[in-house]
Structures are given as structure tokens and as C-alpha cells.
PDB file of C-alpha atoms in Angstrom:
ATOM      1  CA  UNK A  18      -2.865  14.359  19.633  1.00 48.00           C
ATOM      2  CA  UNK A  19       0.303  14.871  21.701  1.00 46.00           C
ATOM      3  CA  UNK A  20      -1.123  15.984  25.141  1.00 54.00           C
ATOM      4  CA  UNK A  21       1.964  18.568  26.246  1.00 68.00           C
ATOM      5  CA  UNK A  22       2.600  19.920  22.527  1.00 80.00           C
ATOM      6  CA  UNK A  23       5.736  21.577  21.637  1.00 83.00           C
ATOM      7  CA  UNK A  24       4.075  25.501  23.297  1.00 85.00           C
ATOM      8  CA  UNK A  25       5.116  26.911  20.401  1.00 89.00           C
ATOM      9  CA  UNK A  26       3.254  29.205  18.665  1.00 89.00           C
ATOM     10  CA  UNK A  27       4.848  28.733  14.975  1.00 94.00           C
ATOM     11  CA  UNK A  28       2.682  26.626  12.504  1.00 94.00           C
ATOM     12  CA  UNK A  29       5.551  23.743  11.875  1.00 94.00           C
ATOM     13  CA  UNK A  30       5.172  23.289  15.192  1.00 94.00           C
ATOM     14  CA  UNK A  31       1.358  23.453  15.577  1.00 93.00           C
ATOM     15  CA  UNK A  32       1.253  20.975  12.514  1.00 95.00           C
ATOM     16  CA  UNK A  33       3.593  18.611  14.034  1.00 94.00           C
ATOM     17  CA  UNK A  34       1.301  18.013  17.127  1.00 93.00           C
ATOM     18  CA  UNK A  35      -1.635  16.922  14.909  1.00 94.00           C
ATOM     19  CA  UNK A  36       0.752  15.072  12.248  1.00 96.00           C
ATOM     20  CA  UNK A  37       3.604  14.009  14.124  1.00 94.00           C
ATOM     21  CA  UNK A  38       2.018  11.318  16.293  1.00 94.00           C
ATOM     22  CA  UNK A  39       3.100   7.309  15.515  1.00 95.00           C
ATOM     23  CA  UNK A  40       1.583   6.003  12.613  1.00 97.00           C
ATOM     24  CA  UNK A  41      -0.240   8.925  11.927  1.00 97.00           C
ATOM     25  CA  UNK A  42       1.503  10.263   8.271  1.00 97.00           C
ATOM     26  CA  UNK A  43       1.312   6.430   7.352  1.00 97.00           C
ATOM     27  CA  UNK A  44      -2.541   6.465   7.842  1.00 98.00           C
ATOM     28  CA  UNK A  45      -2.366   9.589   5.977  1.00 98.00           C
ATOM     29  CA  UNK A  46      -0.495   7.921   3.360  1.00 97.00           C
ATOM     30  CA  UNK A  47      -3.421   5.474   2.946  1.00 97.00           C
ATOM     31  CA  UNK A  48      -6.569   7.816   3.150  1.00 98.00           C
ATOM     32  CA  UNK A  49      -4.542  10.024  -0.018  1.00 97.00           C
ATOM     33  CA  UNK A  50      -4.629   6.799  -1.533  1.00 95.00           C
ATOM     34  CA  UNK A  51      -8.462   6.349  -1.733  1.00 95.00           C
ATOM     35  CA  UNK A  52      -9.198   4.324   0.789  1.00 96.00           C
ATOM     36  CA  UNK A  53     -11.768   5.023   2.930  1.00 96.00           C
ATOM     37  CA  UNK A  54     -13.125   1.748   4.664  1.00 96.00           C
ATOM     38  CA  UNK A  55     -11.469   1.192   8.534  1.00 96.00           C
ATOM     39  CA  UNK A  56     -10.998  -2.733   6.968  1.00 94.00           C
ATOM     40  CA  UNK A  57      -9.463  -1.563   3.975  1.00 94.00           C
ATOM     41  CA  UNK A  58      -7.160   1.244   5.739  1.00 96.00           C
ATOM     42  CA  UNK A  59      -6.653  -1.888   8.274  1.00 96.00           C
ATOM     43  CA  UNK A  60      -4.706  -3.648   5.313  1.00 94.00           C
ATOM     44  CA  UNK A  61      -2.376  -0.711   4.306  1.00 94.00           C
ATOM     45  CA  UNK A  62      -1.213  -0.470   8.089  1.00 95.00           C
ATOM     46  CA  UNK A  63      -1.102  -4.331   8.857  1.00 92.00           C
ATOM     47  CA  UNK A  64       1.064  -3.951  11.950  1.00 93.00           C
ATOM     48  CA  UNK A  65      -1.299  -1.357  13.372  1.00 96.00           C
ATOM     49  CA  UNK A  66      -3.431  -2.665  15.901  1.00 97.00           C
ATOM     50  CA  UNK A  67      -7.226  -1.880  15.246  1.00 96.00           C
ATOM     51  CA  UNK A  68      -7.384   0.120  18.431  1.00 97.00           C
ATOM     52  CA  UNK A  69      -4.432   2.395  17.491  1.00 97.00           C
ATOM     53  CA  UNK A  70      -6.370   2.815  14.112  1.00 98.00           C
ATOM     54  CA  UNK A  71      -9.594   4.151  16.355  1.00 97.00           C
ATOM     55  CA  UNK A  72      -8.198   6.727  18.012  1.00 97.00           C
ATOM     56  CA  UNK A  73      -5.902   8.156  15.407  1.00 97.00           C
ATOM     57  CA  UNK A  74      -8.910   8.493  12.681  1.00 98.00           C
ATOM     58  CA  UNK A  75     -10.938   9.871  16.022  1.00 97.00           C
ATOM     59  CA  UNK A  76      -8.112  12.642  16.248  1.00 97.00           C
ATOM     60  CA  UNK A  77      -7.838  13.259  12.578  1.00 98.00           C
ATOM     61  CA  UNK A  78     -11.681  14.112  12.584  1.00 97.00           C
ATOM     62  CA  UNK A  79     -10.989  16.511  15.627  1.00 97.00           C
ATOM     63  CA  UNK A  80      -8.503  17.912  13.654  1.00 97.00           C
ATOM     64  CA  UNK A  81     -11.044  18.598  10.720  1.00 98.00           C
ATOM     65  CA  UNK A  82      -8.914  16.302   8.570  1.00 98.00           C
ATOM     66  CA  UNK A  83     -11.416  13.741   7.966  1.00 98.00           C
ATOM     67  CA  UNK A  84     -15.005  13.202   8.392  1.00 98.00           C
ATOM     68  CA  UNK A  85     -16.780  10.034   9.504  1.00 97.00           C
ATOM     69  CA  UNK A  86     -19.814   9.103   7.516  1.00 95.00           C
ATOM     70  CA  UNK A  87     -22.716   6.417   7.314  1.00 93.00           C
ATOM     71  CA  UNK A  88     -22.311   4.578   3.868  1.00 91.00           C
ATOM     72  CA  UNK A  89     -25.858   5.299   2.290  1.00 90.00           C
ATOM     73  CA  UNK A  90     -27.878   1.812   2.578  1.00 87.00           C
ATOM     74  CA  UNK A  91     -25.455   0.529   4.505  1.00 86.00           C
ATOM     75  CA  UNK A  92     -26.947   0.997   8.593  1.00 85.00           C
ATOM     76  CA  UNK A  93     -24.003   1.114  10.596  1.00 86.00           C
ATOM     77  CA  UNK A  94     -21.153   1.093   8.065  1.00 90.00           C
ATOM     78  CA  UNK A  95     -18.479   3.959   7.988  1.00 94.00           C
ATOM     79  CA  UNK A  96     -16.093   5.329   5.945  1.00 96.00           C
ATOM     80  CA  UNK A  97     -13.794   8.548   6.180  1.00 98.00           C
ATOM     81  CA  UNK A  98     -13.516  10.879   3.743  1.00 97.00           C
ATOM     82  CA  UNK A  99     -10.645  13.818   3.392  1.00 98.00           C
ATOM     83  CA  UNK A 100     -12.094  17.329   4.193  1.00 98.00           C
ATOM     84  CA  UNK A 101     -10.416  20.294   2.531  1.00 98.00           C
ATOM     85  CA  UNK A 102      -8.276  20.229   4.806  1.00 98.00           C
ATOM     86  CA  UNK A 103      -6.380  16.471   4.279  1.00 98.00           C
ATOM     87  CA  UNK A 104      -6.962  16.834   0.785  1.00 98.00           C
ATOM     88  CA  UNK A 105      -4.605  19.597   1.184  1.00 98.00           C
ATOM     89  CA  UNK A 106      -2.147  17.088   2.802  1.00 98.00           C
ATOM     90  CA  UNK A 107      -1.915  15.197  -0.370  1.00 98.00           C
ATOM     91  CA  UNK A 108       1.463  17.229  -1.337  1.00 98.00           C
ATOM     92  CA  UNK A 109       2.975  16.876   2.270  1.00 97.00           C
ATOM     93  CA  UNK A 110       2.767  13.054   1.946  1.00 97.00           C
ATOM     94  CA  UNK A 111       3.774  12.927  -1.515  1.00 97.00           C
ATOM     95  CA  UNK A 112       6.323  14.990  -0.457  1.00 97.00           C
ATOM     96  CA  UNK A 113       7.744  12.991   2.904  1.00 97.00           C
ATOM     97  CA  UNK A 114       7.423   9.880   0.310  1.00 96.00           C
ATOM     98  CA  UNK A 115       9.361  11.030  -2.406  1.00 96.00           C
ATOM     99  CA  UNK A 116      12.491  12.049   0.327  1.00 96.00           C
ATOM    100  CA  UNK A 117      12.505   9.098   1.381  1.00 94.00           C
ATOM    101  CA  UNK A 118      12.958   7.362  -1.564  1.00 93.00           C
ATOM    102  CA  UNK A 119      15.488   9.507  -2.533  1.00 95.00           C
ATOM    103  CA  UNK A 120      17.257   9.725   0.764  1.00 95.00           C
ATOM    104  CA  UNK A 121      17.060   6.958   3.152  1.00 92.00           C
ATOM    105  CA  UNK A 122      19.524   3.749   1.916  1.00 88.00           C
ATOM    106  CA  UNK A 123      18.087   0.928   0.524  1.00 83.00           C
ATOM    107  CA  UNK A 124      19.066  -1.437   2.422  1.00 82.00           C
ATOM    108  CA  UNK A 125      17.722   0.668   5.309  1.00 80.00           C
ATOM    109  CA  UNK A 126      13.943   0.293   3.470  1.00 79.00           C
ATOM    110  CA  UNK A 127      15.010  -3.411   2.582  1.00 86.00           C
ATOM    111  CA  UNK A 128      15.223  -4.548   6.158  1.00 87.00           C
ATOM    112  CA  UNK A 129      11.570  -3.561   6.617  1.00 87.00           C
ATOM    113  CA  UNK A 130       9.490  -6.537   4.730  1.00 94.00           C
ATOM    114  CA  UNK A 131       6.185  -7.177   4.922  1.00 94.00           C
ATOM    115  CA  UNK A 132       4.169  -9.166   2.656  1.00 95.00           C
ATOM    116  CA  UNK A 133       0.236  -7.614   3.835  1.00 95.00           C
ATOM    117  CA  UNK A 134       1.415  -3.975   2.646  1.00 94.00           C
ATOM    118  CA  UNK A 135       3.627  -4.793  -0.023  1.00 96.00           C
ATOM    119  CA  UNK A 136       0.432  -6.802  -2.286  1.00 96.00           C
ATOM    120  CA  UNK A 137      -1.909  -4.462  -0.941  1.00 95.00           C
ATOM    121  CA  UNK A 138       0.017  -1.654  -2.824  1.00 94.00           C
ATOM    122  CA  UNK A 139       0.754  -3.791  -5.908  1.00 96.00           C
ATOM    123  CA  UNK A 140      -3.040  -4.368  -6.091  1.00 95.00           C
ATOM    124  CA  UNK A 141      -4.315  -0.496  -6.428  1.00 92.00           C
ATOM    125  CA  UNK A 142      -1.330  -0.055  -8.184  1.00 93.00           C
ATOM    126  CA  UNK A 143      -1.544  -2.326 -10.840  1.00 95.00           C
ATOM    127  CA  UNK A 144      -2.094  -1.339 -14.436  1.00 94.00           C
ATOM    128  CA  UNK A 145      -4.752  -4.067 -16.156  1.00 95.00           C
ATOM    129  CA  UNK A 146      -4.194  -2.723 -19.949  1.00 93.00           C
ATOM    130  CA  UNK A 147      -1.760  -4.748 -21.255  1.00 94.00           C
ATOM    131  CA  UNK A 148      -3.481  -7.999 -19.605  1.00 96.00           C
ATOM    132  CA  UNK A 149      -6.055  -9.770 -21.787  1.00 93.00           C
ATOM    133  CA  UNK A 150      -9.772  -9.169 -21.459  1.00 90.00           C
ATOM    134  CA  UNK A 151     -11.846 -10.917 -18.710  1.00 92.00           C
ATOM    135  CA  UNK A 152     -10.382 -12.354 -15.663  1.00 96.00           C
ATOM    136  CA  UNK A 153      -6.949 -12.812 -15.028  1.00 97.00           C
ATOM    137  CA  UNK A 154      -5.288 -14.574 -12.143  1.00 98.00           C
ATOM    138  CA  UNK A 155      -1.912 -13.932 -11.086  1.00 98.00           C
ATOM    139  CA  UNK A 156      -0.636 -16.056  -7.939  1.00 98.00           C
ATOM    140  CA  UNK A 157       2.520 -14.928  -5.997  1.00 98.00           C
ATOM    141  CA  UNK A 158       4.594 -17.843  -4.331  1.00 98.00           C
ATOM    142  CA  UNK A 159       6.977 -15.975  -1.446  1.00 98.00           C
ATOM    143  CA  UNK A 160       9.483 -19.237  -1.337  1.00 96.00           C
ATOM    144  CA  UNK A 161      11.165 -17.909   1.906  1.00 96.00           C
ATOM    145  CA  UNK A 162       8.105 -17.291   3.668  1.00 96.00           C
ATOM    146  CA  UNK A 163       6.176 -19.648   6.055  1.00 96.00           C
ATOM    147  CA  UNK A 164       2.891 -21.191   4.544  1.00 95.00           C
ATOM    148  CA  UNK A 165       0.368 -18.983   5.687  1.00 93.00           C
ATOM    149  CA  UNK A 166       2.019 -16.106   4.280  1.00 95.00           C
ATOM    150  CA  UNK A 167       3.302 -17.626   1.225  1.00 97.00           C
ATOM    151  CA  UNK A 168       0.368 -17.208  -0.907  1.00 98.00           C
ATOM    152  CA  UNK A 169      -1.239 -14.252  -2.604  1.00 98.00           C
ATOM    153  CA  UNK A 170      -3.265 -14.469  -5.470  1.00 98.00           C
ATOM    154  CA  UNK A 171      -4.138 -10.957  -7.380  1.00 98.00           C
ATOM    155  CA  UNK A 172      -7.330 -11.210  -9.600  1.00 97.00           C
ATOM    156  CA  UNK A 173      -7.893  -8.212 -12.791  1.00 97.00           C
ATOM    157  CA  UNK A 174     -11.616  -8.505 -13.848  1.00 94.00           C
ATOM    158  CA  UNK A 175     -12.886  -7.370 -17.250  1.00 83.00           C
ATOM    159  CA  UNK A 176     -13.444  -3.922 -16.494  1.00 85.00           C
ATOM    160  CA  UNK A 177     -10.098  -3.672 -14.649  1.00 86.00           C
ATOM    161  CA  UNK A 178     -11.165  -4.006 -11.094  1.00 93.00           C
ATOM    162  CA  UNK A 179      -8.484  -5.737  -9.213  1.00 95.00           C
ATOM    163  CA  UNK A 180      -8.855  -7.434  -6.036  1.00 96.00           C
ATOM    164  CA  UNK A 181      -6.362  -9.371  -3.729  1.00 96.00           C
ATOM    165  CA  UNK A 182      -7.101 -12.697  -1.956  1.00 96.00           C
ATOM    166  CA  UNK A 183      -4.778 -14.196   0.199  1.00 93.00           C
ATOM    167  CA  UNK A 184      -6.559 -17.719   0.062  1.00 93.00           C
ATOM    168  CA  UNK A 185      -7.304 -19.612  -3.209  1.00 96.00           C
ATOM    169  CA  UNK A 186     -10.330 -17.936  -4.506  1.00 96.00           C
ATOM    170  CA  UNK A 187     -10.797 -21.221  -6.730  1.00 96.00           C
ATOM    171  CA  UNK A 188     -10.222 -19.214 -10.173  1.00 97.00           C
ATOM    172  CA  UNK A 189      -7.855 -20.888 -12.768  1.00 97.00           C
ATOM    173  CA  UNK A 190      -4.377 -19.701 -12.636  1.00 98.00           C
ATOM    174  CA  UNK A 191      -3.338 -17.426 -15.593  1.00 98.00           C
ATOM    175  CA  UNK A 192       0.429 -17.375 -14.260  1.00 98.00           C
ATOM    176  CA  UNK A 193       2.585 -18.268 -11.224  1.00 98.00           C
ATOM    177  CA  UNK A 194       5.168 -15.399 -10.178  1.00 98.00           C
ATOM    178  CA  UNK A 195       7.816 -17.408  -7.893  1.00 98.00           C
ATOM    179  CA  UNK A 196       9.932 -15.533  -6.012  1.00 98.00           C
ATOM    180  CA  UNK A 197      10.990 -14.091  -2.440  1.00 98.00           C
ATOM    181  CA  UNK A 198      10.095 -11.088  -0.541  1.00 97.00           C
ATOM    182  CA  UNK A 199      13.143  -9.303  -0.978  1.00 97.00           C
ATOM    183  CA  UNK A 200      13.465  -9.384  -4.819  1.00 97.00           C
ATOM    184  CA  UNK A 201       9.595  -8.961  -5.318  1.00 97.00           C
ATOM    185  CA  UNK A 202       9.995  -5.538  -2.686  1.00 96.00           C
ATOM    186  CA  UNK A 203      13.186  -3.979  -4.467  1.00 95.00           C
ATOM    187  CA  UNK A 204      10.870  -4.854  -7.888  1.00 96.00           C
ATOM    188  CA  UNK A 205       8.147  -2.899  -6.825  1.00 95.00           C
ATOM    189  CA  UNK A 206      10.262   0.389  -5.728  1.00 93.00           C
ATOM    190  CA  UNK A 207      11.782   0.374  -8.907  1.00 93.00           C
ATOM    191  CA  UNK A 208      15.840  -0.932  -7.094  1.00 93.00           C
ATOM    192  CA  UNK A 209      15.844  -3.224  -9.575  1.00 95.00           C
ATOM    193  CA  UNK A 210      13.308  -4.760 -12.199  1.00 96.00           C
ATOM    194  CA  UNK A 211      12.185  -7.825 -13.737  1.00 97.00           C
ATOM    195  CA  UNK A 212      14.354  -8.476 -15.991  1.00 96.00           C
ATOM    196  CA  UNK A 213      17.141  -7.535 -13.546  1.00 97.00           C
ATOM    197  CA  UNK A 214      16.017 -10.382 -11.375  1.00 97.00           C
ATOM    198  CA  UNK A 215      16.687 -13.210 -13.862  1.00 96.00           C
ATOM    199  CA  UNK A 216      16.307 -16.668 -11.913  1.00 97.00           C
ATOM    200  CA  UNK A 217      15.213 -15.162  -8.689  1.00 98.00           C
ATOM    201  CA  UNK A 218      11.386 -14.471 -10.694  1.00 98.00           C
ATOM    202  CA  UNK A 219       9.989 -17.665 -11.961  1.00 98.00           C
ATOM    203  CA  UNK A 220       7.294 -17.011 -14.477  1.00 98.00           C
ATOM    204  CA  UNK A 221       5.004 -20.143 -15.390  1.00 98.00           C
ATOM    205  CA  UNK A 222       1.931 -19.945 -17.428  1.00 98.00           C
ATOM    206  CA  UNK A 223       0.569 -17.493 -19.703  1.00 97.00           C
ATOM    207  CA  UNK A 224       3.830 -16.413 -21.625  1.00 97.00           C
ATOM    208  CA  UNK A 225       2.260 -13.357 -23.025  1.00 97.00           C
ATOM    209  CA  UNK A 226       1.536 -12.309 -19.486  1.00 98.00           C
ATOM    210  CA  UNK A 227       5.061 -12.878 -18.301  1.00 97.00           C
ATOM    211  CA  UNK A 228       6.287 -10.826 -20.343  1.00 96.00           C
ATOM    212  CA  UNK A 229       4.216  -8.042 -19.928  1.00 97.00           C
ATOM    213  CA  UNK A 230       4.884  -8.336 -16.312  1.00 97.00           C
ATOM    214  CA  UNK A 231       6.913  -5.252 -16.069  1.00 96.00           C
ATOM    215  CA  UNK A 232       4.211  -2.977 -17.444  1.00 95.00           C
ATOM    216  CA  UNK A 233       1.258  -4.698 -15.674  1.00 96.00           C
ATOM    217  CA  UNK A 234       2.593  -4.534 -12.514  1.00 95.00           C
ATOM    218  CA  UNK A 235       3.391  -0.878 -11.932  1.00 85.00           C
ATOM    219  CA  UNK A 236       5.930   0.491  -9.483  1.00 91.00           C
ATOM    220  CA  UNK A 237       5.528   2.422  -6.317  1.00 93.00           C
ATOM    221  CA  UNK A 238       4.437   5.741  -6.566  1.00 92.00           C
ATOM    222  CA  UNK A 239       7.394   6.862  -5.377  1.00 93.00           C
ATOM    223  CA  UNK A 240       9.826   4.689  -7.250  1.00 92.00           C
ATOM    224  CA  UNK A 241       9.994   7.366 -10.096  1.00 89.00           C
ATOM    225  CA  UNK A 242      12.095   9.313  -7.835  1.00 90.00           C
ATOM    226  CA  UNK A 243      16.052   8.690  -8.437  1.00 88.00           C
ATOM    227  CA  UNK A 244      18.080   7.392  -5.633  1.00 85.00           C
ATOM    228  CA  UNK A 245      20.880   9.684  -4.705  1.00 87.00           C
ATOM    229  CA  UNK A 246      21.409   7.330  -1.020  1.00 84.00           C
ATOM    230  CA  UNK A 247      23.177   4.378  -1.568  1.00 69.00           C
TER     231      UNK A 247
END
């Protein structure tokens, strides 16, 4: 928490001092989410460093926002649930989310890339009913990136569990989505779609997957929100 505060007693204010601290709404953002594991909150803030991460889910619990808590079976494993109190957040975040879409310029959100957060979101996001039963593979090729990040494979079991690998898990490729970071971000926050893209996505593989590609993938939550910045 901010140690001098605003010393002011109105509740904007007194909110702000427990909310208002760097990285702190963008944690939030992740815990409304669902996740609840530090490792799995780790890969929704990717440019957080673990240590940062500590000490602002230690201040959310002295807030009363979340509560730490030993994973039954699991001896020394964590996770961090919302109280009443961040579920009650959930509209606040939505909220901040939704303005920005709406509000800050696109090529304002455009400048700020990043690979980690942007597959992390397309995996929880990601809508397994129109892909075929048992496992798919999808792997995403980020041309203009260097080789280690270039690589992301998303795999949709039978039941629809989806889980993201960023090495080759050894599964047979269903399809290859080619592309760069740029298109495949402005894609996923609904600035342009699929379709739109025309050469810049490369679809090879499954056909029937391709196509769907669209619906499978989902949008950002927030991406149903119209633009009204340029």
C-alpha cells in the first residue's frame, strides 16, 4: 500500500491507496479471471517480477481482498482466492477494461506487444465447440519474433480443456497459424479480424479448422466494446 496516502477521508480516495499501486488493477485483472496459482498469475503479468507479485498479493490479503490458502493434498502449495470483497471488484475491472478499449487509441495499445500475455489470454479464452472431438493442436509461428519466442503451440483436449505450451509438446499438428504479433494482437481485440488479415494469417492444415478460426478463437473480453478513439 502507498505509505503517505492521499489523507483524505473520502472513499475514492481511500480505495485508490489500496488499488492504485503499480501493477496492482492488472493483478486484479487476472485473479477476476480465475486464476488463482502465483505460477499461473505469474503468466498473465509476464513483465512482473516474482518479487513485485509477493508483496502486492501480501497487501491485497491485508486489504481483505484475497485470502491465501493451502491447496488440500498439496503440503506447501498456495493459491488465492477472492473474498467478498474482490469479488466485488469484478465490475471495477470490467469497468477500467471496457474504457479503455473504448477510449485509449489503438495504436497507443498496439505499441505495447507481448507475446507471454497475449497466448495466455487466447488460451482461457478460447471457445473448443466448433473444433473436432479429441485433441487438437494449433501452433502459432510469430515470423517477426526471435526464435525463442516464436513458437506457441495451444492444445484443446476432448473435454475442452485447453492448455498452452511454449515448447513442442510432441503432439501432431492439426494446423499452423503464421503470422506476426501485431496482426495476431489487433485479431484478438477485435481491430480487425481474420478475414480482414488476408495474407498476413497463413492457415496450413486442417481446412475445416481454418476456417472456423474466427469462432474458435474468441476475442478479448473487452473487444465487444466499440471504439469511439481512433
Amino acid at each position: 500500500m502507498a505509505q503517505h496516502g492521499y489523507k483524505q477521508f473520502c472513499p475514492l480516495s481511500m480505495a485508490a491507496e489500496v488499488l492504485c499501486t503499480r501493477w496492482t488493477m492488472v493483478l486484479m485483472r487476472e485473479l477476476v479471471a480465475g486464476s488463482t496459482r502465483f505460477n499461473d498469475l505469474r503468466r498473465g503479468v509476464p513483465k512482473m517480477s516474482p518479487t513485485l507479485l509477493s508483496q502486492r498479493l501480501k497487501e491485497l490479503e491485508l486489504a481483505g481482498i484475497v485470502e491465501r490458502r493451502e491447496v488440500p493434498g498439496e503440503r506447501g502449495i498456495f493459491d488465492y482466492q477472492l473474498t467478498e470483497a474482490g469479488r466485488d471488484l469484478r465490475p471495477v475491472v470490467e469497468a477500467m477494461g471496457f474504457w479503455g478499449q473504448k477510449w485509449v487509441e489503438s495504436r497507443l495499445s498496439l505499441k505495447n506487444l507481448d507475446p507471454s500475455l497475449l497466448m495466455w489470454d487466447m488460451r482461457r479464452n478460447l471457445n473448443p465447440s466448433p473444433l473436432p472431438e479429441g485433441r487438437t493442436v494449433i501452433q502459432f509461428l510469430y515470423q517477426d519474433l526471435p526464435a525463442s519466442k516464436r513458437s506457441w503451440w495451444l492444445i484443446v483436449e476432448k473435454h475442452g480443456e485447453v492448455d498452452l505450451c511454449w515448447y513442442d509438446p510432441g503432439f501432431e499438428v492439426d494446423l499452423y497459424v503464421a503470422t506476426d504479433l501485431y496482426t495476431m494482437t489487433a485479431i484478438w481485440m477485435g481491430l480487425l479480424t481474420v478475414e480482414k488479415a488476408g495474407v498476413k494469417v497463413a492457415l496450413t492444415g486442417d481446412k475445416a479448422i481454418g476456417k472456423q478460426m474466427q469462432t474458435w478463437l474468441g476475442l478479448s473480453p473487452f473487444a465487444v466494446e466499440p471504439k469511439r478513439a481512433a
